Short mmCIF file of C-alpha atoms in Angstrom, two decimals:
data_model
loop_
_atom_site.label_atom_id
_atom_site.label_comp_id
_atom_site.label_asym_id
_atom_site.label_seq_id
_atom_site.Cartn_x
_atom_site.Cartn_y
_atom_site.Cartn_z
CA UNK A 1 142.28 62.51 112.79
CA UNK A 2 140.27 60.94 110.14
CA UNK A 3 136.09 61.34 110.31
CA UNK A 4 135.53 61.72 107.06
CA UNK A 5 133.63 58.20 105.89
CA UNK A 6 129.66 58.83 106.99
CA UNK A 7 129.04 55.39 106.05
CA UNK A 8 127.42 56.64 102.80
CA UNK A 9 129.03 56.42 98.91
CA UNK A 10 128.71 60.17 98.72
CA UNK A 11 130.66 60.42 95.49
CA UNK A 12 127.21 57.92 93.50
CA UNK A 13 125.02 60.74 95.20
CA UNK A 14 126.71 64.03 93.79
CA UNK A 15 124.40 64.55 91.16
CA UNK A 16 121.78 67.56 90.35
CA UNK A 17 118.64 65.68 90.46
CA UNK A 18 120.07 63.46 93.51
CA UNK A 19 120.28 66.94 94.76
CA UNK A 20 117.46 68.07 94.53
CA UNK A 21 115.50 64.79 95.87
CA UNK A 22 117.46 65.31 99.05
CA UNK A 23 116.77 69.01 99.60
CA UNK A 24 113.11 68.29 99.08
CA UNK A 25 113.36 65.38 102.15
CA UNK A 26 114.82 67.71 104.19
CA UNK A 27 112.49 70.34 103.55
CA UNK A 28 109.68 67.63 104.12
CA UNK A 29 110.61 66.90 107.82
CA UNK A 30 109.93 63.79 109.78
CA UNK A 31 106.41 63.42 107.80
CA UNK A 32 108.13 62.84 104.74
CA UNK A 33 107.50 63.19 101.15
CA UNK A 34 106.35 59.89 98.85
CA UNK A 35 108.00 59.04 95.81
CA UNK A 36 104.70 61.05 93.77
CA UNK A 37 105.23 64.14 95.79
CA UNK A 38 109.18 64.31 95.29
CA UNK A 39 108.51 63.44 91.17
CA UNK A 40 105.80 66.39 90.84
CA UNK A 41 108.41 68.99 92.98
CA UNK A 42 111.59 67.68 91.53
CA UNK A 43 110.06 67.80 87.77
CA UNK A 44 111.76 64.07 87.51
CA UNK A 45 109.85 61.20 86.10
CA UNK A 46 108.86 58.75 88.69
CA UNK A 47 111.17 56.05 87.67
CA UNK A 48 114.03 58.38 88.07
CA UNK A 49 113.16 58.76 91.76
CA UNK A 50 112.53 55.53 92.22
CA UNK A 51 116.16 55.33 91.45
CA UNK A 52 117.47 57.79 93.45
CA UNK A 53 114.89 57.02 96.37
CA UNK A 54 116.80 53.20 96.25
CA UNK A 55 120.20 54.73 96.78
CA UNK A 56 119.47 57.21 99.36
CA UNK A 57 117.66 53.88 101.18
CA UNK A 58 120.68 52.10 100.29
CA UNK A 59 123.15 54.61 101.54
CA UNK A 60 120.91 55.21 104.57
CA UNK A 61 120.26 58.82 103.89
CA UNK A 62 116.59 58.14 103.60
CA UNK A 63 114.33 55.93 105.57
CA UNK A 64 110.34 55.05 105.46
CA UNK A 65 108.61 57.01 107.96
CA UNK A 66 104.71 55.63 107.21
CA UNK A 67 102.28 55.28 105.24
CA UNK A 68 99.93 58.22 103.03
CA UNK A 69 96.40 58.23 103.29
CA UNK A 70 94.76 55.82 100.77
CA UNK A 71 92.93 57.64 97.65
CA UNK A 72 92.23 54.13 96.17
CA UNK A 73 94.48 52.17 95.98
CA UNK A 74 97.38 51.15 97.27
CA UNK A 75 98.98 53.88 99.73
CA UNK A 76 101.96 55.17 99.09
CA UNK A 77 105.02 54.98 101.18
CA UNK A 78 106.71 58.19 102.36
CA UNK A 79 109.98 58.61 102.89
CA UNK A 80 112.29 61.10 105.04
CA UNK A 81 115.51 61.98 105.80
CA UNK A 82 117.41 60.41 108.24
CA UNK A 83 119.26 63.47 109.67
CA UNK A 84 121.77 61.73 112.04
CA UNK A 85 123.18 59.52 108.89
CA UNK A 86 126.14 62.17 108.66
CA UNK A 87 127.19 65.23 110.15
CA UNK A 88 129.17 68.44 109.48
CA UNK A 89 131.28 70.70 111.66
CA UNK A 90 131.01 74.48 111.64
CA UNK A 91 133.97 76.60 112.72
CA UNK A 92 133.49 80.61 113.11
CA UNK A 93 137.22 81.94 113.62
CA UNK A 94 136.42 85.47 114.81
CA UNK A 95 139.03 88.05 115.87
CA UNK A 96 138.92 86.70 119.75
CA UNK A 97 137.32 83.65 120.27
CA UNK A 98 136.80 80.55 118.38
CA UNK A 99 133.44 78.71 118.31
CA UNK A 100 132.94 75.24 117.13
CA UNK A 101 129.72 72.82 116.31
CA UNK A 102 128.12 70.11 115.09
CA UNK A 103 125.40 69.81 113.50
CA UNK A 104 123.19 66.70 111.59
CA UNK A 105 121.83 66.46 108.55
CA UNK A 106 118.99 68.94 109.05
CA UNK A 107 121.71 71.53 110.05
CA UNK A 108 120.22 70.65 114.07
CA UNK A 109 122.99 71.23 116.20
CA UNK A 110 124.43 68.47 118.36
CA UNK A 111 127.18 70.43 120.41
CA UNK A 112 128.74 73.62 120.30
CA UNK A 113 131.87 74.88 121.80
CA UNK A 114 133.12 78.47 122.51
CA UNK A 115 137.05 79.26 123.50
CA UNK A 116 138.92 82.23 123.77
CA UNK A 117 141.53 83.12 120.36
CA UNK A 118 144.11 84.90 119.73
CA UNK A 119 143.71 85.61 115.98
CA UNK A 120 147.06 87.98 115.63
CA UNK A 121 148.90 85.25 117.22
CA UNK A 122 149.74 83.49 113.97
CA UNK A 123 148.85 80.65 111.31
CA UNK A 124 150.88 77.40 113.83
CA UNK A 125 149.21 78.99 117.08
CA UNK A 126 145.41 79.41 115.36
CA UNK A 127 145.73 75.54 113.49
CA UNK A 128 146.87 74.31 116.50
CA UNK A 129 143.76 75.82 118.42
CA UNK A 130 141.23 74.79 115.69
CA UNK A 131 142.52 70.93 115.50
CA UNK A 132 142.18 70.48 119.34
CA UNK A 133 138.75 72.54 119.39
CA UNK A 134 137.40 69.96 116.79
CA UNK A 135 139.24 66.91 118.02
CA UNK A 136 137.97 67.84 121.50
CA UNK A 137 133.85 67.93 120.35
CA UNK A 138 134.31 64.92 117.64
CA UNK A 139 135.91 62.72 120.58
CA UNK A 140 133.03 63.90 122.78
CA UNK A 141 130.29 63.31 120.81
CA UNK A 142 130.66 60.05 118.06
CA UNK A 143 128.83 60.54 114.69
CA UNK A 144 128.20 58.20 111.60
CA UNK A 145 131.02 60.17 110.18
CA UNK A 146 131.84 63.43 109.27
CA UNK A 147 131.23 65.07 105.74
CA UNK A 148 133.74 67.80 106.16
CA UNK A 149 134.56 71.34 107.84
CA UNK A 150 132.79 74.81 107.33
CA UNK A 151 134.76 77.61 108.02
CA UNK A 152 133.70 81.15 108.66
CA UNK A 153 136.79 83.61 109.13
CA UNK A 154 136.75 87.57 108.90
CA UNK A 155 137.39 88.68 105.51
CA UNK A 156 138.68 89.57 103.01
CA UNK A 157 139.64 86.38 101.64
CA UNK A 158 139.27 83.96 98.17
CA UNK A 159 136.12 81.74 98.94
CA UNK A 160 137.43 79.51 95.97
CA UNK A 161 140.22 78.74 96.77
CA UNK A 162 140.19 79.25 101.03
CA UNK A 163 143.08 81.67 100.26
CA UNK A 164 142.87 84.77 103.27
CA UNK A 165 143.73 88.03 101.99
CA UNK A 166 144.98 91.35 104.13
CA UNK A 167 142.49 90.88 107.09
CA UNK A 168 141.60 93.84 108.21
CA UNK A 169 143.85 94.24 111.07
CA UNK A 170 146.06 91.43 110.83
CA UNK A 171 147.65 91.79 107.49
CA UNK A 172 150.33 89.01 108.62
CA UNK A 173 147.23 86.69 107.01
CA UNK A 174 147.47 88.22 104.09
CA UNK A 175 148.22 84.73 101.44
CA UNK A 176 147.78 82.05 103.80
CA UNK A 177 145.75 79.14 102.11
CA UNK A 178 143.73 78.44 105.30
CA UNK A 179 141.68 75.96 103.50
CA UNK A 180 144.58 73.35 102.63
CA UNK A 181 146.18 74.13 106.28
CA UNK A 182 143.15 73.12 108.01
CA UNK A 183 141.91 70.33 105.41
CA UNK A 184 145.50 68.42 106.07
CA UNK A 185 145.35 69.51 109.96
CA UNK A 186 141.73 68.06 110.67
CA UNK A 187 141.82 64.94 107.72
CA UNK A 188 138.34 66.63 106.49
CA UNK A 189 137.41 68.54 103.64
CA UNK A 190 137.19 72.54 104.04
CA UNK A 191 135.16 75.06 102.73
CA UNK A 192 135.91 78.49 103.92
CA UNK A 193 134.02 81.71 103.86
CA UNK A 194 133.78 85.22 105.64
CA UNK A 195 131.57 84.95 108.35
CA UNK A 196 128.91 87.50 107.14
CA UNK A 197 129.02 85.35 103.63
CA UNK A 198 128.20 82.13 105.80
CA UNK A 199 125.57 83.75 108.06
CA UNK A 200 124.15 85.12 105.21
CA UNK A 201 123.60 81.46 103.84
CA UNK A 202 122.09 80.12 107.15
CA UNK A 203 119.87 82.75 106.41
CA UNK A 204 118.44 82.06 103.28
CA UNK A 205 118.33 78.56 103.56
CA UNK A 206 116.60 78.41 107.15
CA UNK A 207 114.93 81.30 107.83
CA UNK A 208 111.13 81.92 106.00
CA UNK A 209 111.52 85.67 105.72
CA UNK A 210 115.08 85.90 104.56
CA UNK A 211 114.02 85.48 101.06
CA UNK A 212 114.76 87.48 98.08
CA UNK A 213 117.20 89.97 98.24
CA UNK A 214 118.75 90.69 102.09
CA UNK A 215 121.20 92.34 103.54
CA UNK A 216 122.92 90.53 107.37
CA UNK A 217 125.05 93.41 108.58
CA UNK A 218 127.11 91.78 111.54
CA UNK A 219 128.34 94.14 114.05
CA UNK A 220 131.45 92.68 116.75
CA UNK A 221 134.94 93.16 116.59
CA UNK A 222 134.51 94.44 112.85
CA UNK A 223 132.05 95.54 110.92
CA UNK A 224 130.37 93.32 107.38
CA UNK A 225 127.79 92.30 105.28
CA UNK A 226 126.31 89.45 104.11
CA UNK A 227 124.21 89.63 100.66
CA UNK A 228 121.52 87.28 99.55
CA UNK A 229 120.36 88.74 95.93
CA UNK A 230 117.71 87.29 93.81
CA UNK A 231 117.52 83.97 96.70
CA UNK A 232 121.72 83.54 96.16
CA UNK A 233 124.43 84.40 98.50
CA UNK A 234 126.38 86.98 96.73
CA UNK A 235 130.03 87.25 96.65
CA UNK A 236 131.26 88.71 93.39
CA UNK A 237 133.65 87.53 90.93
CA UNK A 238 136.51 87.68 93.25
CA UNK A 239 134.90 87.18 96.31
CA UNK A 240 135.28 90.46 97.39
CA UNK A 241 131.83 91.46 98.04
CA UNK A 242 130.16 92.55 101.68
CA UNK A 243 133.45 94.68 102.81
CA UNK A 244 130.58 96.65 104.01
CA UNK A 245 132.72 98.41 106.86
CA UNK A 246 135.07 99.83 104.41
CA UNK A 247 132.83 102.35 102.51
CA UNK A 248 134.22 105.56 103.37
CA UNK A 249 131.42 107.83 104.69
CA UNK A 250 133.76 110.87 105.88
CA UNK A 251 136.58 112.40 103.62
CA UNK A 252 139.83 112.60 105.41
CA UNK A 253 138.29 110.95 108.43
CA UNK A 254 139.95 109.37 111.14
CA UNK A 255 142.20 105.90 110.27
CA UNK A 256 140.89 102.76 109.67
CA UNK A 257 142.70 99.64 110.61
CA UNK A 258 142.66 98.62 106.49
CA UNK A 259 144.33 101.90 105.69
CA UNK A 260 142.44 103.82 104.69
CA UNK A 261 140.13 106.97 106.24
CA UNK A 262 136.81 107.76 107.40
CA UNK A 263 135.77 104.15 106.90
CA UNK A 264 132.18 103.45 108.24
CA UNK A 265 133.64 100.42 110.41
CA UNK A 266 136.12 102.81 112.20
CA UNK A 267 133.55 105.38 112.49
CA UNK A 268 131.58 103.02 114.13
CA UNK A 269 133.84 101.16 116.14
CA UNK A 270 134.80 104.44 118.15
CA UNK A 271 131.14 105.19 118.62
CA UNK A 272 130.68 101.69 120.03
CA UNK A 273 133.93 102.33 122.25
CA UNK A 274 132.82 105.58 123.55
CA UNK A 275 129.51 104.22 124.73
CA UNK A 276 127.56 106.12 121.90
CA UNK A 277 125.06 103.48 121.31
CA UNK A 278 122.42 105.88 119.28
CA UNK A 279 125.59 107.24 117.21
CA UNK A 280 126.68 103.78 116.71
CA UNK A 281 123.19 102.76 115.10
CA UNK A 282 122.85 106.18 113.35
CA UNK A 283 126.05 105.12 111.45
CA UNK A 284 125.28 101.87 110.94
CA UNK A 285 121.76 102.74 109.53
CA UNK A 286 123.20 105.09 107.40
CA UNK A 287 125.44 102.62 105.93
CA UNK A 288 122.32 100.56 105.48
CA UNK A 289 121.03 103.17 103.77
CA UNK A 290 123.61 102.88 100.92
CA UNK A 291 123.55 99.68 100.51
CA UNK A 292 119.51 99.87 99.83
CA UNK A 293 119.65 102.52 97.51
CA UNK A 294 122.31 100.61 95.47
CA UNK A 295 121.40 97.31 95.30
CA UNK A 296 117.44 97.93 96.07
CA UNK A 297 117.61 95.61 99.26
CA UNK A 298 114.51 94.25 100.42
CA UNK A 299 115.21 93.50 104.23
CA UNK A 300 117.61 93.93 106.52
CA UNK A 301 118.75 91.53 109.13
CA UNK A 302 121.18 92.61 112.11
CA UNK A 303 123.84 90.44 114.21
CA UNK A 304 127.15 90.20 115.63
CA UNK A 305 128.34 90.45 119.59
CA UNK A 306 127.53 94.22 119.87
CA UNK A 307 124.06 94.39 118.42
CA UNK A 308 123.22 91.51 120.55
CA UNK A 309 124.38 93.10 123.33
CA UNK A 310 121.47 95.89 122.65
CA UNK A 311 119.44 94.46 120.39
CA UNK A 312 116.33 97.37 120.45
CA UNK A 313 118.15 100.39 120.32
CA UNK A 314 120.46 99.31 117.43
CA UNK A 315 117.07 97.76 115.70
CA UNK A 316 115.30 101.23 115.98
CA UNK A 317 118.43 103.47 115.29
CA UNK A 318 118.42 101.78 111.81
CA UNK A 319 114.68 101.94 111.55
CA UNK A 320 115.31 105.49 111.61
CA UNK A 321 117.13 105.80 109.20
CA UNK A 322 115.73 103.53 106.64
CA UNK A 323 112.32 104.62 107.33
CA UNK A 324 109.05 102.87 106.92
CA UNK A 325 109.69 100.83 103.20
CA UNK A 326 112.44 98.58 104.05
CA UNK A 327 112.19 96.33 107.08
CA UNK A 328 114.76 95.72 109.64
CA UNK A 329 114.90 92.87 112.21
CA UNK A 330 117.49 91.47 114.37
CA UNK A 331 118.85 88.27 112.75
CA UNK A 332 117.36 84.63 114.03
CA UNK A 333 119.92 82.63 115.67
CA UNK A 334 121.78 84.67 118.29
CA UNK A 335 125.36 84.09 118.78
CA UNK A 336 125.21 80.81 116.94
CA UNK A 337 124.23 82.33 113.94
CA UNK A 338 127.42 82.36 111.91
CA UNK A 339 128.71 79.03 112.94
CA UNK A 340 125.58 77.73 111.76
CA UNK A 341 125.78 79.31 108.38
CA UNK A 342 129.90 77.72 108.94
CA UNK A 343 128.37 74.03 108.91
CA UNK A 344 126.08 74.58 106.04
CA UNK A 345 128.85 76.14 103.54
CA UNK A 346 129.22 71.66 103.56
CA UNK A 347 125.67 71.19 103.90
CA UNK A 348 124.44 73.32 100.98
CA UNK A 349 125.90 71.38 98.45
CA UNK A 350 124.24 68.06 99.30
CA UNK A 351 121.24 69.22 98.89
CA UNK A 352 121.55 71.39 96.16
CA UNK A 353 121.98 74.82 97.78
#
């Protein structure tokens, strides 16, 4: 399988100020933005967008969509993003089930697809269940072309280099360069990231209130974190940050699946299995609580299967705990949420994200 040519010379667009012109149409919307308007956001002179304005015509990235208003003189000509001119998958590989979209330009999805997985069952069994997932939705639903694959995958793992480390749980993962696998498997490029990483992205780049410095705790079949600090996705110089389940919060407590004990994720996990829904939040608040108080967090944002599941009382158990000064709100975007953020680890880029 080979859907990587959109129909678009991507490699004469990769430039900052090219960029930045293209965020600023897709920020715009269908109304547009004219050449005057993207100059005096962009700081670029207007001959420089006129330049870049040609290509994306050329490349059929942007398109006229009217005419401004005249002030006197001549009126200007808007122009807009064309969002189904390319497209880019999103794959969230969690623990049991695989989920798999599309999504256009704008990040709009076009189809998703949810299947059962077997994570544990090895590298062969999960490649082979990825390339038909994607072959499957691509054969179902054409495109322009695709720009490449997003990946989100539990952690921890090397974002640069798509290289999983000892997932907590299945250590057999521990080396595997997922990235290359599934970039030779699929014909696309790859970017991979842990899901909470990737949510946290969709988050910052589409949601009004997740700006500044956030924290998306996601809450399924493991417990993580997402950070967005000072408007940037945060994942430390090895990629190791937002192992958010692994504080310890109890000294010589039980087990946890990465070795070690009294980890907040296996603390919470046993609530969650017991039924112990207010215990479950109380933990998970107070883990919130940390993670304020050391990296002065300005909003909190909740997700995964089990928070959706009981979205209020998890809300308010962390509400409790935080008190009135930081706000916490159930993350926009449901069970989509981190394939979403999956599609835009290729998106960002583009635009200058």
């Amino acid at each position: 399988m080979n859907r990587t040519d959109p129909g678009v010379n991507l490699a004469a667009l990769r430039d900052h100020n090219t960029a930045v012109v293209l965020g600023l149409l897709r920020g715009a919307g269908p109304a547009g933005a004219s050449r005057a308007e993207l100059a005096a956001r962009a700081g670029l002179t207007p001959q420089a967008v006129s330049k870049i304005t040609g290509r994306l015509r050329e490349s059929g990235l942007a398109a006229e969509a009217g005419r401004r208003l005249s002030t006197g003189g001549k009126p200007a000509t808007a122009l807009r993003l064309v969002p189904g001119a390319a497209h880019a998958v999103g794959l969230h590989l969690d623990r049991d089930a695989l989920t798999v979209t599309l999504v256009d330009l704008t990040g709009t999805e076009a189809a998703t697809r949810t299947a059962p997985l077997a994570f544990g069952a090895g590298a062969e069994a999960v490649l082979d269940a990825v390339a038909d997932a994607v072959t499957a939705l691509l054969a179902d639903h054409a495109t322009g072309g695709v720009l490449g694959a997003g990946v989100a995958v539990p952690g921890p793992l090397d974002h640069r280099s798509g290289v999983l480390h000892r997932v907590t749980g299945f250590p057999q993962w521990d080396g595997f360069p997922l990235r290359d696998a599934l970039s030779d498997r699929l014909g696309l490029p790859v970017v991979v990231d842990k899901d909470t990483s990737a949510a946290a992205l969709g988050l910052a780049l589409r949601t009004p209130r997740a700006t500044g410095s956030f924290a998306y705790l996601h809450l399924g079949t493991g417990l993580g974190a997402g950070l967005v600090l000072d408007g940037g996705v945060h994942r430390g110089p090895r990629t190791g940050a937002g192992e958010f389940g692994h504080q310890v919060v109890l000294v010589d407590g039980p087990l946890c699946a990465c070795g070690d004990r009294g980890c907040l994720e296996a603390l919470c996990l046993a609530a969650v299995a017991d039924g112990d829904t207010p215990r479950a939040a109380r933990l998970l608040g107070i883990g919130a609580l940390n993670l304020v108080r050391l990296l002065d967090i300005d909003h909190v944002l909740l997700g995964g299967g089990t928070i959706l599941a009981r979205p209020g009382p998890y809300a308010d158990g962390v509400r409790a705990v935080l008190g009135p000064t930081t706000p916490v709100d159930v993350a926009p975007g449901g069970a989509r949420l981190v394939v979403g953020g999956a599609a835009e680890l290729v998106l960002a880029p583009l635009f200058g994200k």
